[in-house]
Amino acid sequence: MKTFEYTIKDELGIHARPAGLLVKAVKALDSKVTIEKDGKSAEASKLFAIMGLGVKHADTVKVSVDGGDEETSLKAMEAFFSENL
């Protein structure tokens, strides 16, 4: 399992549009991706689970990548977060 932390820069946090893009990006990967905030976690392939975390601007989330090609998936998620969130 590989992890990284990311502080959300989007003024609206993780809202519907980027959450939908995230789900699509995760489903293209060979690994399971989990997002954690304040002790709650959600599978990044489930839109409503991501929205349920209530991630706002300046919140820090922990992203975990497990199984499959972890290194490639981790780099893809780091790129996605920096470009979209």
Tab-separated table of N, CA, C and O in Angstrom:
chain	number	residue	atom	x	y	z
A	1	MET	N	0.843	-1.186	0.000
A	1	MET	CA	0.000	0.000	0.000
A	1	MET	C	0.881	1.239	0.000
A	1	MET	O	1.840	1.330	0.747
A	2	LYS	N	0.528	2.177	-0.846
A	2	LYS	CA	1.249	3.447	-0.930
A	2	LYS	C	0.264	4.566	-0.619
A	2	LYS	O	-0.914	4.474	-0.962
A	3	THR	N	0.750	5.616	0.038
A	3	THR	CA	-0.123	6.725	0.412
A	3	THR	C	0.548	8.063	0.145
A	3	THR	O	1.772	8.150	0.034
A	4	PHE	N	-0.287	9.090	0.046
A	4	PHE	CA	0.207	10.465	0.033
A	4	PHE	C	-0.873	11.347	0.634
A	4	PHE	O	-2.034	10.962	0.702
A	5	GLU	N	-0.464	12.499	1.118
A	5	GLU	CA	-1.420	13.466	1.647
A	5	GLU	C	-1.496	14.640	0.698
A	5	GLU	O	-0.508	15.012	0.066
A	6	TYR	N	-2.689	15.219	0.610
A	6	TYR	CA	-2.895	16.339	-0.305
A	6	TYR	C	-3.829	17.349	0.353
A	6	TYR	O	-4.855	16.968	0.918
A	7	THR	N	-3.484	18.621	0.264
A	7	THR	CA	-4.338	19.691	0.775
A	7	THR	C	-5.137	20.248	-0.399
A	7	THR	O	-4.564	20.674	-1.399
A	8	ILE	N	-6.448	20.246	-0.259
A	8	ILE	CA	-7.362	20.649	-1.329
A	8	ILE	C	-7.228	22.145	-1.608
A	8	ILE	O	-7.360	22.966	-0.708
A	9	LYS	N	-6.983	22.483	-2.874
A	9	LYS	CA	-6.816	23.877	-3.279
A	9	LYS	C	-8.063	24.443	-3.962
A	9	LYS	O	-8.234	25.651	-4.044
A	10	ASP	N	-8.940	23.569	-4.449
A	10	ASP	CA	-10.183	24.003	-5.097
A	10	ASP	C	-11.031	24.771	-4.085
A	10	ASP	O	-11.255	24.303	-2.974
A	11	GLU	N	-11.491	25.951	-4.455
A	11	GLU	CA	-12.268	26.805	-3.551
A	11	GLU	C	-13.539	26.128	-3.040
A	11	GLU	O	-14.035	26.451	-1.964
A	12	LEU	N	-14.087	25.197	-3.811
A	12	LEU	CA	-15.325	24.515	-3.428
A	12	LEU	C	-15.082	23.148	-2.792
A	12	LEU	O	-16.028	22.436	-2.466
A	13	GLY	N	-13.825	22.765	-2.623
A	13	GLY	CA	-13.516	21.451	-2.067
A	13	GLY	C	-13.760	20.374	-3.110
A	13	GLY	O	-13.695	20.616	-4.309
A	14	ILE	N	-14.050	19.166	-2.636
A	14	ILE	CA	-14.382	18.086	-3.569
A	14	ILE	C	-15.897	18.123	-3.767
A	14	ILE	O	-16.656	17.627	-2.942
A	15	HIS	N	-16.317	18.756	-4.851
A	15	HIS	CA	-17.750	18.851	-5.171
A	15	HIS	C	-18.057	17.902	-6.317
A	15	HIS	O	-17.207	17.115	-6.738
A	16	ALA	N	-19.266	17.934	-6.836
A	16	ALA	CA	-19.752	16.922	-7.781
A	16	ALA	C	-18.889	16.753	-9.030
A	16	ALA	O	-18.578	15.628	-9.420
A	17	ARG	N	-18.490	17.853	-9.678
A	17	ARG	CA	-17.737	17.732	-10.926
A	17	ARG	C	-16.394	17.027	-10.725
A	17	ARG	O	-16.124	16.017	-11.366
A	18	PRO	N	-15.523	17.517	-9.826
A	18	PRO	CA	-14.251	16.817	-9.667
A	18	PRO	C	-14.408	15.421	-9.058
A	18	PRO	O	-13.619	14.528	-9.347
A	19	ALA	N	-15.429	15.226	-8.236
A	19	ALA	CA	-15.654	13.894	-7.668
A	19	ALA	C	-16.004	12.909	-8.776
A	19	ALA	O	-15.526	11.774	-8.788
A	20	GLY	N	-16.821	13.333	-9.729
A	20	GLY	CA	-17.165	12.488	-10.867
A	20	GLY	C	-15.945	12.162	-11.716
A	20	GLY	O	-15.766	11.029	-12.162
A	21	LEU	N	-15.095	13.165	-11.929
A	21	LEU	CA	-13.859	12.940	-12.683
A	21	LEU	C	-12.923	11.988	-11.938
A	21	LEU	O	-12.266	11.142	-12.549
A	22	LEU	N	-12.895	12.117	-10.611
A	22	LEU	CA	-12.060	11.246	-9.791
A	22	LEU	C	-12.517	9.794	-9.913
A	22	LEU	O	-11.708	8.888	-10.111
A	23	VAL	N	-13.823	9.573	-9.811
A	23	VAL	CA	-14.373	8.217	-9.927
A	23	VAL	C	-13.983	7.612	-11.279
A	23	VAL	O	-13.539	6.462	-11.356
A	24	LYS	N	-14.124	8.400	-12.331
A	24	LYS	CA	-13.777	7.924	-13.673
A	24	LYS	C	-12.288	7.580	-13.758
A	24	LYS	O	-11.902	6.550	-14.319
A	25	ALA	N	-11.433	8.429	-13.193
A	25	ALA	CA	-9.986	8.195	-13.220
A	25	ALA	C	-9.614	6.943	-12.423
A	25	ALA	O	-8.769	6.148	-12.847
A	26	VAL	N	-10.252	6.754	-11.274
A	26	VAL	CA	-9.950	5.602	-10.424
A	26	VAL	C	-10.374	4.298	-11.095
A	26	VAL	O	-9.665	3.295	-11.028
A	27	LYS	N	-11.518	4.312	-11.759
A	27	LYS	CA	-12.001	3.089	-12.410
A	27	LYS	C	-11.088	2.638	-13.547
A	27	LYS	O	-11.097	1.474	-13.925
A	28	ALA	N	-10.268	3.555	-14.076
A	28	ALA	CA	-9.334	3.206	-15.143
A	28	ALA	C	-8.045	2.585	-14.588
A	28	ALA	O	-7.237	2.070	-15.348
A	29	LEU	N	-7.871	2.612	-13.270
A	29	LEU	CA	-6.655	2.093	-12.650
A	29	LEU	C	-6.804	0.630	-12.270
A	29	LEU	O	-7.911	0.114	-12.161
A	30	ASP	N	-5.663	0.005	-12.001
A	30	ASP	CA	-5.629	-1.402	-11.616
A	30	ASP	C	-5.584	-1.560	-10.094
A	30	ASP	O	-5.460	-2.658	-9.594
A	31	SER	N	-5.663	-0.468	-9.354
A	31	SER	CA	-5.531	-0.494	-7.903
A	31	SER	C	-6.801	0.031	-7.228
A	31	SER	O	-7.575	0.761	-7.823
A	32	LYS	N	-6.951	-0.324	-5.948
A	32	LYS	CA	-8.038	0.210	-5.136
A	32	LYS	C	-7.540	1.521	-4.515
A	32	LYS	O	-6.448	1.569	-3.942
A	33	VAL	N	-8.339	2.576	-4.647
A	33	VAL	CA	-7.944	3.886	-4.119
A	33	VAL	C	-8.929	4.284	-3.027
A	33	VAL	O	-10.143	4.195	-3.211
A	34	THR	N	-8.398	4.709	-1.885
A	34	THR	CA	-9.220	5.119	-0.747
A	34	THR	C	-8.817	6.530	-0.329
A	34	THR	O	-7.631	6.855	-0.294
A	35	ILE	N	-9.820	7.347	-0.012
A	35	ILE	CA	-9.570	8.704	0.479
A	35	ILE	C	-10.003	8.747	1.942
A	35	ILE	O	-11.086	8.264	2.293
A	36	GLU	N	-9.164	9.357	2.788
A	36	GLU	CA	-9.468	9.436	4.209
A	36	GLU	C	-9.395	10.879	4.681
A	36	GLU	O	-8.490	11.622	4.309
A	37	LYS	N	-10.393	11.271	5.492
A	37	LYS	CA	-10.408	12.614	6.080
A	37	LYS	C	-11.017	12.519	7.470
A	37	LYS	O	-12.105	11.968	7.637
A	38	ASP	N	-10.328	13.034	8.455
A	38	ASP	CA	-10.822	13.070	9.836
A	38	ASP	C	-11.292	11.709	10.332
A	38	ASP	O	-12.355	11.589	10.959
A	39	GLY	N	-10.546	10.668	10.021
A	39	GLY	CA	-10.893	9.336	10.503
A	39	GLY	C	-11.948	8.602	9.694
A	39	GLY	O	-12.206	7.435	9.935
A	40	LYS	N	-12.577	9.284	8.733
A	40	LYS	CA	-13.557	8.633	7.863
A	40	LYS	C	-12.876	8.333	6.537
A	40	LYS	O	-12.056	9.116	6.068
A	41	SER	N	-13.240	7.199	5.933
A	41	SER	CA	-12.642	6.877	4.644
A	41	SER	C	-13.719	6.472	3.651
A	41	SER	O	-14.823	6.085	4.028
A	42	ALA	N	-13.363	6.594	2.374
A	42	ALA	CA	-14.296	6.262	1.299
A	42	ALA	C	-13.522	5.700	0.122
A	42	ALA	O	-12.420	6.164	-0.173
A	43	GLU	N	-14.119	4.710	-0.532
A	43	GLU	CA	-13.529	4.205	-1.766
A	43	GLU	C	-13.687	5.284	-2.824
A	43	GLU	O	-14.771	5.821	-3.022
A	44	ALA	N	-12.605	5.578	-3.524
A	44	ALA	CA	-12.628	6.655	-4.511
A	44	ALA	C	-13.377	6.270	-5.780
A	44	ALA	O	-13.580	7.104	-6.650
A	45	SER	N	-13.830	5.031	-5.868
A	45	SER	CA	-14.608	4.613	-7.034
A	45	SER	C	-16.113	4.784	-6.801
A	45	SER	O	-16.918	4.455	-7.661
A	46	LYS	N	-16.481	5.318	-5.638
A	46	LYS	CA	-17.899	5.490	-5.288
A	46	LYS	C	-18.201	6.975	-5.068
A	46	LYS	O	-17.787	7.556	-4.066
A	47	LEU	N	-18.936	7.560	-5.995
A	47	LEU	CA	-19.211	8.998	-5.984
A	47	LEU	C	-19.843	9.469	-4.677
A	47	LEU	O	-19.378	10.419	-4.058
A	48	PHE	N	-20.907	8.809	-4.235
A	48	PHE	CA	-21.605	9.273	-3.032
A	48	PHE	C	-20.764	9.104	-1.771
A	48	PHE	O	-20.893	9.894	-0.831
A	49	ALA	N	-19.888	8.105	-1.759
A	49	ALA	CA	-18.987	7.927	-0.620
A	49	ALA	C	-18.000	9.095	-0.535
A	49	ALA	O	-17.745	9.629	0.545
A	50	ILE	N	-17.481	9.503	-1.692
A	50	ILE	CA	-16.552	10.648	-1.729
A	50	ILE	C	-17.267	11.915	-1.258
A	50	ILE	O	-16.749	12.663	-0.430
A	51	MET	N	-18.455	12.145	-1.793
A	51	MET	CA	-19.223	13.342	-1.421
A	51	MET	C	-19.562	13.332	0.073
A	51	MET	O	-19.605	14.377	0.712
A	52	GLY	N	-19.776	12.151	0.623
A	52	GLY	CA	-20.121	12.008	2.037
A	52	GLY	C	-19.005	12.412	2.980
A	52	GLY	O	-19.252	12.678	4.158
A	53	LEU	N	-17.782	12.467	2.493
A	53	LEU	CA	-16.662	12.894	3.347
A	53	LEU	C	-16.724	14.390	3.636
A	53	LEU	O	-16.142	14.853	4.613
A	54	GLY	N	-17.394	15.144	2.781
A	54	GLY	CA	-17.525	16.587	2.999
A	54	GLY	C	-16.201	17.326	2.969
A	54	GLY	O	-15.946	18.192	3.810
A	55	VAL	N	-15.364	17.020	2.009
A	55	VAL	CA	-14.035	17.646	1.922
A	55	VAL	C	-14.170	19.076	1.400
A	55	VAL	O	-14.720	19.311	0.335
A	56	LYS	N	-13.656	20.017	2.174
A	56	LYS	CA	-13.740	21.447	1.841
A	56	LYS	C	-12.363	21.990	1.448
A	56	LYS	O	-11.346	21.326	1.612
A	57	HIS	N	-12.356	23.227	0.990
A	57	HIS	CA	-11.113	23.929	0.656
A	57	HIS	C	-10.180	23.931	1.866
A	57	HIS	O	-10.613	24.157	2.994
A	58	ALA	N	-8.913	23.677	1.634
A	58	ALA	CA	-7.840	23.679	2.639
A	58	ALA	C	-7.845	22.456	3.557
A	58	ALA	O	-7.008	22.356	4.446
A	59	ASP	N	-8.774	21.513	3.365
A	59	ASP	CA	-8.732	20.256	4.111
A	59	ASP	C	-7.603	19.393	3.557
A	59	ASP	O	-7.317	19.424	2.366
A	60	THR	N	-6.991	18.608	4.424
A	60	THR	CA	-5.962	17.677	3.988
A	60	THR	C	-6.538	16.271	4.012
A	60	THR	O	-7.140	15.864	5.006
A	61	VAL	N	-6.382	15.572	2.893
A	61	VAL	CA	-6.869	14.199	2.789
A	61	VAL	C	-5.687	13.259	2.610
A	61	VAL	O	-4.638	13.652	2.105
A	62	LYS	N	-5.873	12.029	3.035
A	62	LYS	CA	-4.869	10.990	2.834
A	62	LYS	C	-5.406	10.066	1.748
A	62	LYS	O	-6.532	9.579	1.844
A	63	VAL	N	-4.618	9.856	0.717
A	63	VAL	CA	-5.019	8.996	-0.392
A	63	VAL	C	-4.172	7.729	-0.339
A	63	VAL	O	-2.942	7.803	-0.298
A	64	SER	N	-4.841	6.577	-0.308
A	64	SER	CA	-4.151	5.290	-0.259
A	64	SER	C	-4.409	4.513	-1.540
A	64	SER	O	-5.538	4.477	-2.027
A	65	VAL	N	-3.367	3.903	-2.062
A	65	VAL	CA	-3.460	3.089	-3.275
A	65	VAL	C	-2.992	1.688	-2.897
A	65	VAL	O	-1.906	1.524	-2.351
A	66	ASP	N	-3.823	0.675	-3.177
A	66	ASP	CA	-3.513	-0.682	-2.755
A	66	ASP	C	-3.762	-1.673	-3.888
A	66	ASP	O	-4.789	-1.609	-4.560
A	67	GLY	N	-2.834	-2.586	-4.080
A	67	GLY	CA	-2.990	-3.649	-5.068
A	67	GLY	C	-2.691	-3.188	-6.479
A	67	GLY	O	-2.519	-2.002	-6.744
A	68	GLY	N	-2.632	-4.138	-7.390
A	68	GLY	CA	-2.377	-3.804	-8.785
A	68	GLY	C	-1.020	-3.137	-8.957
A	68	GLY	O	-0.073	-3.439	-8.246
A	69	ASP	N	-0.939	-2.223	-9.870
A	69	ASP	CA	0.299	-1.488	-10.122
A	69	ASP	C	0.289	-0.215	-9.272
A	69	ASP	O	-0.061	0.863	-9.735
A	70	GLU	N	0.685	-0.364	-8.018
A	70	GLU	CA	0.575	0.730	-7.047
A	70	GLU	C	1.357	1.972	-7.455
A	70	GLU	O	0.861	3.083	-7.309
A	71	GLU	N	2.577	1.786	-7.931
A	71	GLU	CA	3.431	2.938	-8.256
A	71	GLU	C	2.818	3.789	-9.369
A	71	GLU	O	2.728	5.011	-9.253
A	72	THR	N	2.366	3.139	-10.438
A	72	THR	CA	1.743	3.858	-11.547
A	72	THR	C	0.441	4.513	-11.099
A	72	THR	O	0.168	5.664	-11.437
A	73	SER	N	-0.357	3.787	-10.323
A	73	SER	CA	-1.631	4.322	-9.830
A	73	SER	C	-1.414	5.503	-8.902
A	73	SER	O	-2.141	6.490	-8.959
A	74	LEU	N	-0.386	5.411	-8.046
A	74	LEU	CA	-0.075	6.508	-7.130
A	74	LEU	C	0.297	7.765	-7.909
A	74	LEU	O	-0.210	8.852	-7.618
A	75	LYS	N	1.141	7.618	-8.912
A	75	LYS	CA	1.543	8.773	-9.722
A	75	LYS	C	0.339	9.372	-10.450
A	75	LYS	O	0.209	10.592	-10.538
A	76	ALA	N	-0.545	8.508	-10.938
A	76	ALA	CA	-1.749	8.992	-11.624
A	76	ALA	C	-2.644	9.775	-10.667
A	76	ALA	O	-3.178	10.829	-11.022
A	77	MET	N	-2.788	9.296	-9.433
A	77	MET	CA	-3.628	9.989	-8.454
A	77	MET	C	-2.998	11.306	-8.006
A	77	MET	O	-3.690	12.311	-7.862
A	78	GLU	N	-1.690	11.314	-7.816
A	78	GLU	CA	-1.004	12.559	-7.448
A	78	GLU	C	-1.201	13.599	-8.550
A	78	GLU	O	-1.484	14.773	-8.256
A	79	ALA	N	-1.071	13.181	-9.794
A	79	ALA	CA	-1.261	14.099	-10.925
A	79	ALA	C	-2.703	14.580	-10.965
A	79	ALA	O	-2.970	15.774	-11.159
A	80	PHE	N	-3.667	13.666	-10.777
A	80	PHE	CA	-5.077	14.045	-10.820
A	80	PHE	C	-5.388	15.091	-9.749
A	80	PHE	O	-6.023	16.110	-10.018
A	81	PHE	N	-4.951	14.833	-8.521
A	81	PHE	CA	-5.240	15.766	-7.427
A	81	PHE	C	-4.620	17.129	-7.687
A	81	PHE	O	-5.271	18.154	-7.477
A	82	SER	N	-3.376	17.169	-8.145
A	82	SER	CA	-2.734	18.474	-8.359
A	82	SER	C	-3.378	19.238	-9.519
A	82	SER	O	-3.437	20.463	-9.489
A	83	GLU	N	-3.884	18.527	-10.521
A	83	GLU	CA	-4.500	19.194	-11.674
A	83	GLU	C	-5.961	19.586	-11.448
A	83	GLU	O	-6.430	20.577	-12.028
A	84	ASN	N	-6.686	18.840	-10.623
A	84	ASN	CA	-8.132	19.030	-10.507
A	84	ASN	C	-8.614	19.488	-9.127
A	84	ASN	O	-9.746	19.963	-9.002
A	85	LEU	N	-7.808	19.313	-8.112
A	85	LEU	CA	-8.291	19.658	-6.770
A	85	LEU	C	-7.299	20.556	-6.048
A	85	LEU	O	-7.422	20.884	-4.931
